[in-house]
mmCIF file with all atom_site columns, C-alpha atoms and ligand atoms in Angstrom:
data_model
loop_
_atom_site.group_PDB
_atom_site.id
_atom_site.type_symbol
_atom_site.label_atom_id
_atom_site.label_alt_id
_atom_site.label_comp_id
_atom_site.label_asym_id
_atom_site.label_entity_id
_atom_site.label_seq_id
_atom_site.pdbx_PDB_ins_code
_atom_site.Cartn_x
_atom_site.Cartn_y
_atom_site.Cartn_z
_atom_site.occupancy
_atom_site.B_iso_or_equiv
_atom_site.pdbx_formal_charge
_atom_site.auth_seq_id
_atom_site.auth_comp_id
_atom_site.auth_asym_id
_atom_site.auth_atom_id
_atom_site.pdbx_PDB_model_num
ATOM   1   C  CA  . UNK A 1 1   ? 83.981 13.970 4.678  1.00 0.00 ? 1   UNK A CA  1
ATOM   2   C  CA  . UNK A 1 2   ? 80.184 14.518 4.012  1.00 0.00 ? 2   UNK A CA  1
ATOM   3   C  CA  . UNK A 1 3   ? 78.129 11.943 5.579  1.00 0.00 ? 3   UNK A CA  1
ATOM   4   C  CA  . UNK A 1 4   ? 74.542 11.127 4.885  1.00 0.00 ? 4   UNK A CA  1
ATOM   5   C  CA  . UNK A 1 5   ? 71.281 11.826 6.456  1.00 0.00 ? 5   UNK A CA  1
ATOM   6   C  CA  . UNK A 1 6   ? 70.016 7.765  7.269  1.00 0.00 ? 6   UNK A CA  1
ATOM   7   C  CA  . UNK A 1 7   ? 66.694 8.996  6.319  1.00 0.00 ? 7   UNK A CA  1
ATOM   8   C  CA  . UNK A 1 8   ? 66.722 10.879 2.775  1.00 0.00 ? 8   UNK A CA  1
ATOM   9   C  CA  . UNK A 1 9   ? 69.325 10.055 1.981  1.00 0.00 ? 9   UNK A CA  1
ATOM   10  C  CA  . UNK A 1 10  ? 71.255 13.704 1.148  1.00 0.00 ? 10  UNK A CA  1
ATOM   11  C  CA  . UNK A 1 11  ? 74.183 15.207 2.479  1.00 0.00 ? 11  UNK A CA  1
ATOM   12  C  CA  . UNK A 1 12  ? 73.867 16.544 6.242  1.00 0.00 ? 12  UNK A CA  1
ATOM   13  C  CA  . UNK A 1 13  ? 75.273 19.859 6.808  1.00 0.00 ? 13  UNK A CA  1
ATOM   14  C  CA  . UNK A 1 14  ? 77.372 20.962 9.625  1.00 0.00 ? 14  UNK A CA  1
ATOM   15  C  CA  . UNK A 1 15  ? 75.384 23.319 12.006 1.00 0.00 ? 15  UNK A CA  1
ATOM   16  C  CA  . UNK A 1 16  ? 76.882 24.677 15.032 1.00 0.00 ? 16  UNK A CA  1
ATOM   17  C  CA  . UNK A 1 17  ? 74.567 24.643 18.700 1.00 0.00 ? 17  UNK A CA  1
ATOM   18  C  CA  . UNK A 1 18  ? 76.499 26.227 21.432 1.00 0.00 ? 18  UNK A CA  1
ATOM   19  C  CA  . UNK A 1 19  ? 79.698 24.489 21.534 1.00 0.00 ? 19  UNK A CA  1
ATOM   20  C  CA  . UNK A 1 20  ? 79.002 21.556 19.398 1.00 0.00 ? 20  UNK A CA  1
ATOM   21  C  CA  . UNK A 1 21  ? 78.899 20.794 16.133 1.00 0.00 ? 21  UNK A CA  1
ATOM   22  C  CA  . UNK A 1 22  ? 76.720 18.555 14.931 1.00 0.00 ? 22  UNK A CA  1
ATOM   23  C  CA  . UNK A 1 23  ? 75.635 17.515 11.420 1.00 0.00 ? 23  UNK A CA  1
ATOM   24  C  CA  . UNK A 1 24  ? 72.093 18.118 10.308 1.00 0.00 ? 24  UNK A CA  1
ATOM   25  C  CA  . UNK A 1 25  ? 69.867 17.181 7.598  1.00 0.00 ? 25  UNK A CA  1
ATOM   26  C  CA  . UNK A 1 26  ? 68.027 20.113 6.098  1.00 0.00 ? 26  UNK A CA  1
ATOM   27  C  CA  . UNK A 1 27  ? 65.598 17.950 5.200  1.00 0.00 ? 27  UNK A CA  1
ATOM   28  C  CA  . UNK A 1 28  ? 63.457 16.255 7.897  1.00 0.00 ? 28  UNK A CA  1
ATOM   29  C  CA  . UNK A 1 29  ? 65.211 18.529 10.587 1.00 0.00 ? 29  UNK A CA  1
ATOM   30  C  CA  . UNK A 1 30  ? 67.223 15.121 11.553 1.00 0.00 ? 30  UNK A CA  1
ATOM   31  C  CA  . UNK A 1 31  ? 70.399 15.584 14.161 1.00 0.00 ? 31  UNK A CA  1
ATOM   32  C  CA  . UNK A 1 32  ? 73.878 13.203 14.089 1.00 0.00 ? 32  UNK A CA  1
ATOM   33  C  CA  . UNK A 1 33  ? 75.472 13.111 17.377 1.00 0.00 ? 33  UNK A CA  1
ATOM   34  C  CA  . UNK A 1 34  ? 78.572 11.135 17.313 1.00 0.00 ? 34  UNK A CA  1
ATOM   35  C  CA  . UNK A 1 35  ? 79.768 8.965  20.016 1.00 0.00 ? 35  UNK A CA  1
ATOM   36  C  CA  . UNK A 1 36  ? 80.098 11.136 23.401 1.00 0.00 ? 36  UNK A CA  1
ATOM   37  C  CA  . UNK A 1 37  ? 78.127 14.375 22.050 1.00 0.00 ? 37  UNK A CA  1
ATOM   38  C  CA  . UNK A 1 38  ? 74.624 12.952 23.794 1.00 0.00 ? 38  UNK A CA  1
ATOM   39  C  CA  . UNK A 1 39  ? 76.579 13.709 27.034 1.00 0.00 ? 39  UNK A CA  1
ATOM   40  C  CA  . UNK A 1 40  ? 77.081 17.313 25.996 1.00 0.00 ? 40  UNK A CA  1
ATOM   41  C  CA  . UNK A 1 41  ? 73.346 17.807 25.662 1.00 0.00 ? 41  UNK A CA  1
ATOM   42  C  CA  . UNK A 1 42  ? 73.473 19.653 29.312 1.00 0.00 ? 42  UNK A CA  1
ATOM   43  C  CA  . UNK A 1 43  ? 75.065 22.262 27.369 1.00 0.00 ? 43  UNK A CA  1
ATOM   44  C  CA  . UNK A 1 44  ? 72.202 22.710 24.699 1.00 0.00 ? 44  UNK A CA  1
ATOM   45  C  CA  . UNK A 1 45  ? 69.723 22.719 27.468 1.00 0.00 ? 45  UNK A CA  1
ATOM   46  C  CA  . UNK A 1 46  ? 71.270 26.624 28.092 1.00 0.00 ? 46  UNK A CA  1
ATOM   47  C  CA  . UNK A 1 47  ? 70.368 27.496 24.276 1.00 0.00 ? 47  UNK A CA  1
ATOM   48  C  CA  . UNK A 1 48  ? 67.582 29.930 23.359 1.00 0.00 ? 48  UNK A CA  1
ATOM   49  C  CA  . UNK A 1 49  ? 64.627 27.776 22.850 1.00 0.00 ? 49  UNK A CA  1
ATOM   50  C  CA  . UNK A 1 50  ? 64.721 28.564 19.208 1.00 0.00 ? 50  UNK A CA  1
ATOM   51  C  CA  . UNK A 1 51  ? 67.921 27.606 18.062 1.00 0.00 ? 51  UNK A CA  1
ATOM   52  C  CA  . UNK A 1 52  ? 65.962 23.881 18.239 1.00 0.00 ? 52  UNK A CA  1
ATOM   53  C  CA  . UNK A 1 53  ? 62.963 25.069 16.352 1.00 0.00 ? 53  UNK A CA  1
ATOM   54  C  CA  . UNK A 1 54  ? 62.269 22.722 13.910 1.00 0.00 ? 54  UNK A CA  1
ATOM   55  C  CA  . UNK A 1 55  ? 62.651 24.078 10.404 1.00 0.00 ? 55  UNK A CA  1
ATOM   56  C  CA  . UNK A 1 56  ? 60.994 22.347 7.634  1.00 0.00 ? 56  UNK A CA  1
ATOM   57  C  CA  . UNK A 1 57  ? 59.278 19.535 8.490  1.00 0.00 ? 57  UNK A CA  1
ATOM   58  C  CA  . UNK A 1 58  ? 58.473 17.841 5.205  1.00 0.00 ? 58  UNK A CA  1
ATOM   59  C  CA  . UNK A 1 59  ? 58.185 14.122 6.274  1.00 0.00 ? 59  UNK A CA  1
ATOM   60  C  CA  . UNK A 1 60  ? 57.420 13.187 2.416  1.00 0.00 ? 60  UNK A CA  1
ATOM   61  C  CA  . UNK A 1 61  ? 60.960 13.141 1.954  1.00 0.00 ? 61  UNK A CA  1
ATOM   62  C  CA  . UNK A 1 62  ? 61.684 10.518 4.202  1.00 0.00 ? 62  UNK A CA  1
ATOM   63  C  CA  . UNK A 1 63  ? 62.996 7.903  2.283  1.00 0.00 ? 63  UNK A CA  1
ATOM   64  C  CA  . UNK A 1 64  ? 64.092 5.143  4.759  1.00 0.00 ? 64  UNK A CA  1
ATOM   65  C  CA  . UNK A 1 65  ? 61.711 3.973  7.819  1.00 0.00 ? 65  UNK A CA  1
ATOM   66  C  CA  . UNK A 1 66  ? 62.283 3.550  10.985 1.00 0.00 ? 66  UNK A CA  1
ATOM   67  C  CA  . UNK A 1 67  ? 64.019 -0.159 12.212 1.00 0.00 ? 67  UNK A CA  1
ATOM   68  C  CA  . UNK A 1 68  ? 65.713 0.303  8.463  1.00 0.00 ? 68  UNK A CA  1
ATOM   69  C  CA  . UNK A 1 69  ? 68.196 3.339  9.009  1.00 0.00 ? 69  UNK A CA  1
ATOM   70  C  CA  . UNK A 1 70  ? 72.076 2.678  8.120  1.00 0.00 ? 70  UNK A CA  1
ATOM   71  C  CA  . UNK A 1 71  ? 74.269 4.781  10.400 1.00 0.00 ? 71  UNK A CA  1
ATOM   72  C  CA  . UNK A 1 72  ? 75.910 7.579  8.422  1.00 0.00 ? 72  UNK A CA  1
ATOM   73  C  CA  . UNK A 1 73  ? 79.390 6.385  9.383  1.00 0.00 ? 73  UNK A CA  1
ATOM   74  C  CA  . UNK A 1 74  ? 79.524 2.458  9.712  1.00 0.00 ? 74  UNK A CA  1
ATOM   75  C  CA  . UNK A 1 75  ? 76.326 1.482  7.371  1.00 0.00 ? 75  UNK A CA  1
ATOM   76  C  CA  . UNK A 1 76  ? 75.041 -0.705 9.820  1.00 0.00 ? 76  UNK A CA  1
ATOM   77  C  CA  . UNK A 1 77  ? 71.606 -0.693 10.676 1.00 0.00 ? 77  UNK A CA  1
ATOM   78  C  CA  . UNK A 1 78  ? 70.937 1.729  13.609 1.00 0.00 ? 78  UNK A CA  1
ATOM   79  C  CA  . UNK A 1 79  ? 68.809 0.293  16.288 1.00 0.00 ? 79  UNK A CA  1
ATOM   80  C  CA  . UNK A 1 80  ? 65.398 1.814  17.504 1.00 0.00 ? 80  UNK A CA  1
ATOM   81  C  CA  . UNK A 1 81  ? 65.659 3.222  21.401 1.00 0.00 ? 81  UNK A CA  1
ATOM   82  C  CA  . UNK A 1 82  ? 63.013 4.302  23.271 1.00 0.00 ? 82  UNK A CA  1
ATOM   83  C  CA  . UNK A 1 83  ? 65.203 7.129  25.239 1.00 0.00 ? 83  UNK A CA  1
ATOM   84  C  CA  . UNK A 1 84  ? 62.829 8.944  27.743 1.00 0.00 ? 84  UNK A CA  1
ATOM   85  C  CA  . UNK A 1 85  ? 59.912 8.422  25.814 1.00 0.00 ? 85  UNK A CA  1
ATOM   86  C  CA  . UNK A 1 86  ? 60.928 9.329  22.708 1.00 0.00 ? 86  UNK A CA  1
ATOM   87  C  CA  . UNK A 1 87  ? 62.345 7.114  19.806 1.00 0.00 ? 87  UNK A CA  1
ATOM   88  C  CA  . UNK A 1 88  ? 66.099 7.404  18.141 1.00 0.00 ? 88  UNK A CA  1
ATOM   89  C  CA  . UNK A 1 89  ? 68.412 5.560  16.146 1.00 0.00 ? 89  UNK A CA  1
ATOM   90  C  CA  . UNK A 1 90  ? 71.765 4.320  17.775 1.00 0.00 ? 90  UNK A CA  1
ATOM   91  C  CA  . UNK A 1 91  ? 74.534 2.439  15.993 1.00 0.00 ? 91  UNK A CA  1
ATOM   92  C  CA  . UNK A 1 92  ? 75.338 -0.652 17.416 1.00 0.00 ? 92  UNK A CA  1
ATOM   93  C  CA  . UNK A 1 93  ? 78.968 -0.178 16.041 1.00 0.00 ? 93  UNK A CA  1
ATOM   94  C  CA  . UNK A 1 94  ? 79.795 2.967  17.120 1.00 0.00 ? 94  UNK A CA  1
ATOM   95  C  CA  . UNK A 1 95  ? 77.197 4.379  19.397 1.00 0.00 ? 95  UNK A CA  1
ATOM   96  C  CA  . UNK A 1 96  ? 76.056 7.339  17.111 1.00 0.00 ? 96  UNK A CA  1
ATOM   97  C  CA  . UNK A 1 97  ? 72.736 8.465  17.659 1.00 0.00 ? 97  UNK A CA  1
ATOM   98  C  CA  . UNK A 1 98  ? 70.166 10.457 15.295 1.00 0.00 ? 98  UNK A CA  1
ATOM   99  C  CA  . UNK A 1 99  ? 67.095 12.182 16.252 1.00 0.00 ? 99  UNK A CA  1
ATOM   100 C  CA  . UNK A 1 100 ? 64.847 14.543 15.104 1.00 0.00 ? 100 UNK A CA  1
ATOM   101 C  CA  . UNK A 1 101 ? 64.807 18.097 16.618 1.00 0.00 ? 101 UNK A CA  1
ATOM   102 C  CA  . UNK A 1 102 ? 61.338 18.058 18.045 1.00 0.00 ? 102 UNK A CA  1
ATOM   103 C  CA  . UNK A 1 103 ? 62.207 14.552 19.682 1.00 0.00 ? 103 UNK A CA  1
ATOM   104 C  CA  . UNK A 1 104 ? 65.480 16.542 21.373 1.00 0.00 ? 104 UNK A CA  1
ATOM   105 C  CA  . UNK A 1 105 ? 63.605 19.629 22.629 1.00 0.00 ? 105 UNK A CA  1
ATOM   106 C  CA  . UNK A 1 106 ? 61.418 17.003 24.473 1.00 0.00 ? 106 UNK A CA  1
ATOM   107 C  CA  . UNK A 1 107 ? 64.281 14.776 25.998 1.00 0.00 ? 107 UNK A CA  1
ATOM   108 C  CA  . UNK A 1 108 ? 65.506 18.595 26.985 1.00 0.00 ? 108 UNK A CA  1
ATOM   109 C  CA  . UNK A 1 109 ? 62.048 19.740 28.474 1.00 0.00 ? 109 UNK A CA  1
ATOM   110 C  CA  . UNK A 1 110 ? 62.291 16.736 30.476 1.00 0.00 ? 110 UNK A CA  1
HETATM 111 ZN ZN1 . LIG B 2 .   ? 66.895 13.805 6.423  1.00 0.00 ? 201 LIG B ZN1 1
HETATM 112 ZN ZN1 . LIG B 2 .   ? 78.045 3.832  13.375 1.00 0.00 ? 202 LIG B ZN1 1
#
């Protein structure tokens, strides 16, 4: 089933990093990580650099703010973390994070 970027509001994708598969907004470069994939991010921190280029960047198409993002799966709204200094969006429901690309290749340079 196609689930929804939180932010515009379109269809993610499924895009495949290493040996997850995540869903992806082409959009505003957003990532979906389902419950348990943040653990697996050791495993993206062995990916060439530019498989988490960001690609578009067009942040005109970003319909919903910050504080007011529905989690693609549970439409609840996602709660604002500060996660080693950057900012995503977990569900309180069922623990689903999204984050932008650039704000993952700095959690990874960390
Ligand atoms: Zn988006
Ligand atoms: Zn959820």
């Amino acid at each position: 089933m196609n689930i929804e970027c939180p932010t515009c509001l379109v269809a993610l994708r499924e895009v495949r990093l290493g040996d997850l598969v995540l869903d992806e907004c082409e959009l505003c470069d957003g990532l979906w990580f389902d419950n348990g994939e943040p653990e697996l991010l050791v495993t993206l921190a062995s990916l060439p650099k530019n498989a988490l280029q960001p690609l578009a960047f067009d942040d005109s198409r970003k319909a919903v703010p910050p504080g007011q993002r529905k989690c693609p799966r549970c439409h609840v709204v996602m709660k604002e973390w500060e996660w080693r200094s950057t900012h995503v969006d977990v569900c309180p429901t069922c623990r689903g994070m999204w984050l932008d690309r650039w704000e993952l290749q700095k959690i990874l340079a960390d």
